[in-house]
CSV table of C-alpha atoms in Angstrom, one decimal:
chain,number,residue,atom,x,y,z
A,1,MET,CA,2.0,27.6,19.0
A,2,ASP,CA,3.3,30.9,20.4
A,3,PRO,CA,5.9,32.2,17.7
A,4,GLY,CA,8.4,32.9,20.5
A,5,LEU,CA,8.1,29.3,21.8
A,6,GLN,CA,8.3,28.0,18.2
A,7,ARG,CA,11.6,29.8,17.7
A,8,GLU,CA,12.9,28.6,21.1
A,9,ILE,CA,12.2,24.9,20.3
A,10,GLU,CA,13.6,25.3,16.8
A,11,ALA,CA,16.8,26.8,18.2
A,12,LYS,CA,17.1,23.9,20.7
A,13,VAL,CA,16.7,21.3,18.0
A,14,LEU,CA,19.2,22.9,15.6
A,15,ALA,CA,21.7,23.2,18.5
A,16,GLY,CA,21.2,19.6,19.4
A,17,GLU,CA,19.8,20.4,22.8
A,18,ARG,CA,17.4,17.9,24.5
A,19,LEU,CA,13.6,18.8,24.4
A,20,SER,CA,11.5,18.6,27.6
A,21,PHE,CA,8.1,17.2,28.4
A,22,ALA,CA,6.6,20.6,28.0
A,23,ASP,CA,8.3,21.0,24.6
A,24,GLY,CA,6.8,17.7,23.5
A,25,VAL,CA,3.3,18.7,24.5
A,26,ALA,CA,3.7,22.1,22.7
A,27,LEU,CA,4.9,20.4,19.5
A,28,TYR,CA,1.7,18.2,19.5
A,29,GLU,CA,-0.4,21.3,19.9
A,30,CYS,CA,1.3,23.0,16.9
A,31,ASP,CA,-0.8,23.0,13.8
A,32,ASP,CA,2.1,24.0,11.4
A,33,LEU,CA,2.7,20.5,10.0
A,34,ALA,CA,5.1,21.8,7.4
A,35,TRP,CA,7.3,23.3,10.1
A,36,LEU,CA,7.2,20.2,12.2
A,37,GLY,CA,8.1,18.1,9.1
A,38,GLU,CA,11.0,20.4,8.2
A,39,LEU,CA,12.4,20.4,11.7
A,40,ALA,CA,12.1,16.6,12.0
A,41,HIS,CA,13.6,16.1,8.6
A,42,ALA,CA,16.6,18.1,9.6
A,43,VAL,CA,17.3,15.8,12.5
A,44,ARG,CA,16.8,12.6,10.4
A,45,THR,CA,19.1,14.0,7.8
A,46,ARG,CA,21.7,14.9,10.4
A,47,LEU,CA,21.6,11.3,11.6
A,48,ASN,CA,21.0,9.3,8.4
A,49,GLY,CA,21.5,11.6,5.5
A,50,ASP,CA,19.2,10.6,2.6
A,51,TYR,CA,19.3,6.9,3.4
A,52,VAL,CA,16.1,5.0,4.0
A,53,TYR,CA,16.7,1.5,5.5
A,54,PHE,CA,14.7,-1.7,4.9
A,55,ASN,CA,15.2,-5.4,5.4
A,56,VAL,CA,13.9,-8.6,3.8
A,57,ASN,CA,12.1,-10.3,6.5
A,58,ARG,CA,9.1,-12.6,7.3
A,59,HIS,CA,6.7,-12.3,10.1
A,60,LEU,CA,5.6,-15.5,11.8
A,61,ASN,CA,2.8,-15.6,14.4
A,62,LEU,CA,3.1,-19.1,15.8
A,63,THR,CA,-0.2,-19.0,17.7
A,64,ASN,CA,-3.2,-16.7,18.0
A,65,VAL,CA,-4.4,-18.4,21.2
A,66,CYS,CA,-4.1,-15.9,24.0
A,67,ALA,CA,-4.9,-15.8,27.7
A,68,ALA,CA,-5.4,-12.0,27.5
A,69,SER,CA,-8.2,-10.1,26.0
A,70,CYS,CA,-6.7,-6.6,25.3
A,71,ALA,CA,-9.2,-4.0,24.3
A,72,TYR,CA,-7.5,-3.1,21.0
A,73,CYS,CA,-6.8,-6.6,19.8
A,74,SER,CA,-8.7,-8.5,17.0
A,75,PHE,CA,-5.9,-11.1,16.7
A,76,GLN,CA,-6.4,-13.1,19.9
A,77,ARG,CA,-8.5,-16.2,20.1
A,78,LYS,CA,-9.5,-18.4,23.0
A,79,PRO,CA,-8.8,-22.2,23.0
A,80,GLY,CA,-11.4,-24.1,21.0
A,81,GLU,CA,-12.5,-21.2,18.8
A,82,PRO,CA,-12.9,-22.3,15.2
A,83,ASP,CA,-10.1,-20.1,13.8
A,84,ALA,CA,-7.7,-20.5,16.8
A,85,TYR,CA,-4.4,-22.0,15.7
A,86,THR,CA,-1.1,-23.1,17.0
A,87,MET,CA,1.7,-24.1,14.6
A,88,ARG,CA,3.7,-27.2,14.9
A,89,VAL,CA,7.5,-26.6,14.7
A,90,GLU,CA,7.5,-28.3,11.3
A,91,GLN,CA,4.8,-26.0,10.0
A,92,ALA,CA,6.7,-22.8,11.1
A,93,VAL,CA,9.9,-24.1,9.5
A,94,GLU,CA,8.0,-24.8,6.2
A,95,LEU,CA,6.5,-21.3,6.1
A,96,ALA,CA,9.9,-19.7,6.8
A,97,ARG,CA,11.5,-21.7,4.0
A,98,GLN,CA,9.0,-20.5,1.5
A,99,MET,CA,10.6,-17.0,1.6
A,100,GLU,CA,14.2,-18.4,1.4
A,101,PRO,CA,14.4,-17.6,-2.4
A,102,GLU,CA,13.7,-13.9,-1.6
A,103,GLY,CA,17.0,-13.8,0.4
A,104,ILE,CA,15.3,-13.1,3.8
A,105,THR,CA,17.7,-12.0,6.6
A,106,GLU,CA,15.2,-11.9,9.5
A,107,LEU,CA,12.3,-13.8,11.0
A,108,HIS,CA,10.1,-11.7,13.2
A,109,ILE,CA,8.1,-13.8,15.6
A,110,VAL,CA,5.3,-12.6,17.9
A,111,ASN,CA,2.5,-14.6,19.4
A,112,GLY,CA,-0.4,-14.8,21.7
A,113,LEU,CA,0.1,-15.7,25.4
A,114,HIS,CA,-0.9,-19.4,24.9
A,115,PRO,CA,-2.3,-20.7,28.2
A,116,THR,CA,-1.2,-24.3,27.9
A,117,LEU,CA,1.8,-24.4,25.5
A,118,PRO,CA,4.9,-25.5,27.6
A,119,TRP,CA,7.8,-23.2,27.9
A,120,ARG,CA,10.1,-25.7,26.1
A,121,TYR,CA,8.1,-25.2,22.9
A,122,TYR,CA,9.7,-21.8,22.4
A,123,PRO,CA,13.4,-22.5,22.6
A,124,ARG,CA,12.9,-25.7,20.6
A,125,MET,CA,11.1,-23.7,17.9
A,126,LEU,CA,14.0,-21.2,17.7
A,127,ARG,CA,16.6,-24.0,17.5
A,128,GLU,CA,14.7,-25.7,14.6
A,129,LEU,CA,14.3,-22.4,12.7
A,130,LYS,CA,17.9,-21.6,13.2
A,131,LYS,CA,18.9,-25.1,12.0
A,132,ALA,CA,16.8,-24.7,8.8
A,133,LEU,CA,17.8,-21.1,8.1
A,134,PRO,CA,21.2,-20.6,9.7
A,135,ASN,CA,21.9,-17.2,8.0
A,136,VAL,CA,18.6,-15.7,9.1
A,137,ALA,CA,18.3,-13.6,12.3
A,138,LEU,CA,15.7,-14.6,14.8
A,139,LYS,CA,13.9,-11.4,16.2
A,140,ALA,CA,11.3,-13.0,18.5
A,141,PHE,CA,9.0,-12.4,21.4
A,142,THR,CA,7.8,-9.2,23.1
A,143,ALA,CA,8.7,-8.3,26.7
A,144,THR,CA,5.2,-9.4,27.5
A,145,GLU,CA,5.9,-12.9,26.2
A,146,ILE,CA,9.1,-13.1,28.1
A,147,HIS,CA,7.2,-12.1,31.3
A,148,TRP,CA,4.6,-14.8,30.4
A,149,PHE,CA,7.5,-17.4,30.0
A,150,GLU,CA,8.6,-16.5,33.5
A,151,LYS,CA,5.1,-17.4,34.8
A,152,ILE,CA,4.7,-20.7,32.9
A,153,SER,CA,8.3,-21.9,33.5
A,154,GLY,CA,9.1,-20.6,37.0
A,155,LEU,CA,12.4,-19.3,35.6
A,156,PRO,CA,13.6,-15.7,35.9
A,157,ALA,CA,13.9,-13.6,32.7
A,158,ASP,CA,17.7,-13.7,33.0
A,159,GLU,CA,17.8,-17.5,32.6
A,160,ILE,CA,15.0,-17.4,30.0
A,161,LEU,CA,16.9,-14.9,27.8
A,162,ASP,CA,20.1,-16.9,28.2
A,163,GLU,CA,18.4,-20.1,26.9
A,164,LEU,CA,16.6,-18.3,24.0
A,165,ILE,CA,19.9,-16.6,23.0
A,166,ASP,CA,21.6,-20.0,23.1
A,167,ALA,CA,18.8,-21.3,20.8
A,168,GLY,CA,19.5,-18.5,18.3
A,169,LEU,CA,17.6,-15.4,19.5
A,170,GLU,CA,19.2,-12.2,18.2
A,171,SER,CA,16.7,-9.6,19.2
A,172,LEU,CA,13.5,-9.2,21.1
A,173,THR,CA,10.6,-7.4,19.3
A,174,GLY,CA,9.4,-4.1,20.5
A,175,GLY,CA,5.7,-4.9,21.1
A,176,GLY,CA,3.8,-5.0,24.4
A,177,ALA,CA,4.5,-1.4,24.9
A,178,GLU,CA,1.2,0.2,23.9
A,179,ILE,CA,1.0,3.3,26.1
A,180,PHE,CA,2.9,3.1,29.5
A,181,ASP,CA,0.9,5.7,31.4
A,182,TRP,CA,-1.2,3.7,33.8
A,183,GLU,CA,-4.3,6.0,33.3
A,184,ILE,CA,-4.5,4.7,29.7
A,185,ARG,CA,-2.8,1.3,30.1
A,186,ARG,CA,-5.4,0.0,32.6
A,187,ARG,CA,-8.2,0.6,30.1
A,188,ILE,CA,-6.6,-1.1,27.1
A,189,VAL,CA,-4.3,-3.9,28.4
A,190,ASP,CA,-5.5,-7.3,29.8
A,191,HIS,CA,-2.2,-8.7,31.1
A,192,ASP,CA,0.1,-7.6,33.9
A,193,THR,CA,3.3,-6.6,31.9
A,194,HIS,CA,3.5,-2.9,32.5
A,195,TRP,CA,6.3,-0.4,32.4
A,196,GLU,CA,8.3,-1.9,35.3
A,197,ASP,CA,8.5,-5.4,33.8
A,198,TRP,CA,8.7,-4.3,30.2
A,199,SER,CA,11.7,-2.0,31.0
A,200,ARG,CA,13.3,-4.6,33.3
A,201,ILE,CA,13.2,-7.2,30.5
A,202,HIS,CA,14.6,-4.9,27.8
A,203,ARG,CA,17.3,-3.7,30.3
A,204,LEU,CA,18.3,-7.4,30.8
A,205,ALA,CA,18.3,-8.0,27.0
A,206,HIS,CA,20.5,-5.0,26.4
A,207,ALA,CA,22.9,-6.1,29.1
A,208,LYS,CA,23.3,-9.4,27.3
A,209,GLY,CA,24.2,-7.7,24.1
A,210,LEU,CA,20.9,-7.8,22.3
A,211,ARG,CA,19.8,-4.7,20.5
A,212,THR,CA,16.1,-4.2,20.4
A,213,PRO,CA,13.4,-2.0,18.9
A,214,CYS,CA,10.9,-0.1,21.0
A,215,THR,CA,7.3,0.9,20.0
A,216,MET,CA,4.3,3.0,20.9
A,217,LEU,CA,0.7,2.1,19.9
A,218,TYR,CA,-1.0,5.5,19.3
A,219,GLY,CA,-4.2,6.9,18.0
A,220,HIS,CA,-6.8,5.2,20.3
A,221,ILE,CA,-7.8,6.7,23.7
A,222,GLU,CA,-4.5,8.3,24.7
A,223,GLU,CA,-3.8,12.1,24.5
A,224,PRO,CA,-0.6,13.7,23.2
A,225,ARG,CA,0.7,14.0,26.9
A,226,HIS,CA,0.6,10.3,27.2
A,227,ARG,CA,2.6,9.9,24.0
A,228,VAL,CA,5.2,12.3,25.3
A,229,ASP,CA,5.4,10.5,28.6
A,230,HIS,CA,5.8,7.2,26.7
A,231,VAL,CA,8.7,8.4,24.6
A,232,LEU,CA,10.5,10.1,27.5
A,233,ARG,CA,10.4,7.0,29.5
A,234,LEU,CA,12.0,5.1,26.6
A,235,ARG,CA,14.5,7.9,26.2
A,236,GLU,CA,15.5,7.7,29.8
A,237,LEU,CA,16.0,3.9,29.5
A,238,GLN,CA,18.1,4.5,26.3
A,239,ASP,CA,20.3,6.8,28.3
A,240,GLU,CA,21.0,4.0,30.7
A,241,THR,CA,21.5,1.1,28.3
A,242,GLY,CA,22.0,2.4,24.7
A,243,GLY,CA,20.2,-0.8,23.6
A,244,PHE,CA,17.3,0.5,21.4
A,245,VAL,CA,18.2,0.7,17.7
A,246,VAL,CA,14.9,2.0,16.4
A,247,PHE,CA,11.6,3.6,17.6
A,248,ILE,CA,8.4,2.5,15.8
A,249,PRO,CA,5.2,4.4,16.2
A,250,LEU,CA,2.4,2.0,15.5
A,251,ARG,CA,-1.0,3.4,14.5
A,252,PHE,CA,-4.0,1.7,16.2
A,253,GLN,CA,-6.2,-0.1,13.7
A,254,HIS,CA,-9.9,0.0,14.3
A,255,ASP,CA,-12.2,-2.8,13.1
A,256,PRO,CA,-15.0,-1.4,10.9
A,257,ASN,CA,-16.7,-4.8,11.1
A,258,GLY,CA,-17.1,-4.4,14.8
A,259,ASP,CA,-15.3,-7.5,16.0
A,260,PRO,CA,-16.4,-8.0,19.6
A,261,ARG,CA,-12.8,-9.0,20.6
A,262,ASN,CA,-11.7,-5.4,19.7
A,263,ARG,CA,-13.5,-3.3,22.3
A,264,LEU,CA,-12.1,-0.1,20.7
A,265,ALA,CA,-13.4,-1.2,17.3
A,266,THR,CA,-15.3,1.9,16.6
A,267,GLN,CA,-12.7,4.3,17.9
A,268,PRO,CA,-11.7,6.7,15.1
A,269,MET,CA,-8.2,6.0,13.8
A,270,ALA,CA,-5.5,8.7,13.7
A,271,THR,CA,-5.6,10.7,10.5
A,272,GLY,CA,-2.7,10.9,8.1
A,273,ALA,CA,-1.9,14.3,9.5
A,274,GLU,CA,-1.8,13.0,13.0
A,275,ALA,CA,0.4,10.1,12.0
A,276,LEU,CA,2.9,12.5,10.4
A,277,LYS,CA,2.9,14.7,13.5
A,278,THR,CA,3.5,11.7,15.7
A,279,PHE,CA,6.5,10.7,13.5
A,280,ALA,CA,7.9,14.3,13.6
A,281,VAL,CA,7.5,14.8,17.3
A,282,SER,CA,8.9,11.3,18.2
A,283,ARG,CA,12.0,12.0,16.1
A,284,LEU,CA,12.4,15.4,17.8
A,285,LEU,CA,12.0,14.0,21.3
A,286,PHE,CA,13.9,10.7,20.9
A,287,ASP,CA,17.4,12.3,20.5
A,288,ASN,CA,19.3,9.2,21.5
A,289,VAL,CA,17.9,6.5,19.2
A,290,PRO,CA,19.4,6.4,15.8
A,291,HIS,CA,16.4,5.3,13.7
A,292,VAL,CA,12.6,5.8,13.5
A,293,LYS,CA,10.6,3.3,11.5
A,294,ALA,CA,7.5,3.8,9.4
A,295,PHE,CA,5.9,0.4,9.6
A,296,TRP,CA,4.0,0.5,6.3
A,297,VAL,CA,1.6,-2.3,7.2
A,298,MET,CA,0.0,-0.1,9.9
A,299,HIS,CA,0.1,3.2,8.1
A,300,GLY,CA,-0.4,2.4,4.4
A,301,LEU,CA,2.1,2.9,1.7
A,302,THR,CA,1.5,6.5,0.9
A,303,THR,CA,1.5,7.7,4.6
A,304,ALA,CA,4.7,5.6,5.1
A,305,GLN,CA,6.3,7.3,2.2
A,306,LEU,CA,5.4,10.8,3.5
A,307,ALA,CA,6.7,9.8,7.0
A,308,LEU,CA,10.2,9.6,5.4
A,309,SER,CA,10.0,13.4,5.2
A,310,TYR,CA,8.7,13.7,8.8
A,311,GLY,CA,11.6,12.1,10.7
A,312,ALA,CA,11.3,8.4,9.7
A,313,ASP,CA,14.3,6.7,7.9
A,314,ASP,CA,13.2,3.0,7.9
A,315,LEU,CA,10.4,1.2,6.0
A,316,ASP,CA,10.7,-2.2,7.7
A,317,GLY,CA,10.6,-5.0,5.3
A,318,SER,CA,8.8,-7.5,3.1
A,319,VAL,CA,6.8,-8.8,6.0
A,320,VAL,CA,4.3,-11.4,4.6
A,321,GLU,CA,1.2,-12.5,6.6
A,322,TYR,CA,1.2,-9.8,9.3
A,323,LYS,CA,-1.9,-11.2,10.9
A,324,ILE,CA,-2.0,-9.0,14.0
A,325,THR,CA,-3.0,-5.9,12.1
A,326,HIS,CA,-4.7,-7.6,9.1
A,327,ASP,CA,-7.1,-9.4,11.5
A,328,ALA,CA,-8.4,-5.9,12.2
A,329,ASP,CA,-8.0,-3.7,9.1
A,330,HIS,CA,-9.7,-3.9,5.8
A,331,TYR,CA,-8.0,-1.1,3.9
A,332,GLY,CA,-6.3,-3.0,1.1
A,333,THR,CA,-2.7,-2.7,2.6
A,334,PRO,CA,-0.8,-5.7,1.1
A,335,ASN,CA,0.6,-8.5,3.1
A,336,VAL,CA,3.9,-8.5,1.3
A,337,LEU,CA,6.2,-6.2,-0.5
A,338,HIS,CA,9.2,-7.7,-2.3
A,339,ARG,CA,12.7,-6.1,-2.4
A,340,GLU,CA,12.0,-4.4,-5.8
A,341,ASP,CA,8.7,-3.0,-4.4
A,342,LEU,CA,10.6,-1.5,-1.4
A,343,LEU,CA,13.3,-0.1,-3.6
A,344,GLU,CA,10.6,1.6,-5.8
A,345,LEU,CA,8.7,3.1,-2.8
A,346,ILE,CA,12.0,4.5,-1.4
A,347,ARG,CA,13.2,6.0,-4.7
A,348,ASP,CA,9.8,7.3,-5.5
A,349,ALA,CA,9.9,9.3,-2.2
A,350,GLY,CA,13.3,10.7,-3.2
A,351,PHE,CA,15.6,8.7,-1.0
A,352,VAL,CA,18.5,6.2,-1.4
A,353,PRO,CA,17.5,2.6,-0.4
A,354,VAL,CA,19.8,0.8,2.0
A,355,GLU,CA,19.3,-2.9,2.8
A,356,ARG,CA,20.2,-3.7,6.4
A,357,ASP,CA,20.3,-6.5,8.8
A,358,THR,CA,18.5,-6.8,12.2
A,359,ARG,CA,21.3,-4.8,14.0
A,360,TYR,CA,21.2,-2.1,11.2
A,361,ASN,CA,24.5,-3.1,9.7
A,362,VAL,CA,24.4,-2.1,6.1
A,363,LEU,CA,24.2,-5.0,3.6
A,364,ARG,CA,23.9,-3.0,0.4
A,365,VAL,CA,23.4,0.6,-0.7
A,366,TYR,CA,21.3,0.7,-3.8
A,367,PRO,CA,21.3,3.5,-6.5
A,368,GLY,CA,19.1,6.4,-5.5
A,369,PRO,CA,16.2,8.0,-7.5
A,370,ASP,CA,16.6,8.9,-11.1
A,371,PRO,CA,17.1,12.7,-11.2
A,372,HIS,CA,15.1,12.9,-14.4
A,373,ARG,CA,12.2,10.8,-13.0
A,374,ARG,CA,10.2,13.8,-11.8
A,375,ASP,CA,10.1,15.2,-15.4
A,376,VAL,CA,7.5,12.5,-16.2
A,377,PRO,CA,4.2,12.1,-14.2
A,378,GLN,CA,4.3,9.0,-12.1
A,379,PRO,CA,1.5,6.7,-11.1
A,380,MET,CA,0.4,6.7,-7.5
A,381,PRO,CA,1.0,3.5,-5.4
A,382,THR,CA,-2.0,1.2,-5.7
A,383,ALA,CA,-2.5,0.8,-1.9
A,384,VAL,CA,-3.1,3.6,0.5
C-alpha cells in the first residue's frame, strides 16, 4: 500500500470517519498484517475494551434434507439417501435437554430446505423446545429458510415471522448470506434467496424487534472486492435498521475427501493470514455493528484466538454437533467447548471473558488473565 494512502486511512479510522469501498479494497491489498491488526484492534478496543464475549449454546440441525445443491455444501442430502435424516420433535427436545446441565442460554437452529416437511412443523418445533427449555433463547432459521417457508406455506414473511415469534423465536441466524455479489453468487448458490430477499427478511425481523447476526462466507472463489461490496451492503442496511448485533466472517471449508456434493471441494481454503486480514478489514469497514465474532469451529482454535487481536471480540459458544462444517472438514476441530474451555481460551489470549445472552446482554464478567501467567511457558491448544 502507498504510504500516503496508509496514513490517510489510519487517520480516518482514528478520527472515527467512515471508510469507502476504495479504502476497503486498498486494505485487502495491504501486506502489512501487523499494521492492519493494530488498527482493527484499536477499533475493537474503543468499542469493547478488553472484553471477549461468549455464550453457552447448542447447535441443532433438525434436518439435512435439502432441495438445493449449493456448490460449497457437504451437509445437504437428498430424500432417500442413506444418511439423510429429519428429527422428530421429541428427538430435538431430548438432544437440547442433554445440554441443560451446562446452563445453556441459546439454541441455534439451522436446517436444509426440506422439500416435503410442512410449514407447521417449524412453529410446532419451536413451541415444544420453548416449553421444554423456557429459559433458553431460540435463535433459529436463516433468511433463506424464511423465504422457503413463504413458498411452502403461501404466507408472506411478515406473517411467518409473527407466528415464529409467538412460538418463541428470539433471533434469526445470519446464514444464507454467502457472498451477495451476483457474479459470485450465481456460481455457488442453488436457491433463489439473494440479496433482495435476504435483506427484505432481515429488515422485517428488525422492525419486529428481533436483533440478528449477519455473516459472510469467504475464501472460495470470491475476490477482495466482493467481500468489500458484501460488507458495505450490510453496513447500509444497518444504517437503516440498526438490527444487526454482530458480524461473523465464516471461512469456507473445503473437503479433502472430495465429496461430490461439494463442487468446490478442492478449492484452496483461506490461509490463517488471509483470515486475520478478513477480520481486520471487516472490523474497520463495519463501523456501525458493535461486535465481530470469530466462529472457532470454522477457523480453528488458534486462529480464533489470534482474531481477537485483529478486530474480533466474540468467540461464539459451546456449540456441540456443528454438522454443517464438520460434514466437510477433517482438521480435528472439536465439536464442543465447555464454559471452562472458553474461559481458558479467552484468558490465554490476554482478554477478559464475558458471558452474554443472545442479544449481547452481559450475564457475567469473569476474572481476566493471571498477570503472572506469562512468566511460565504455557502449552499450545490441542486443536488448530
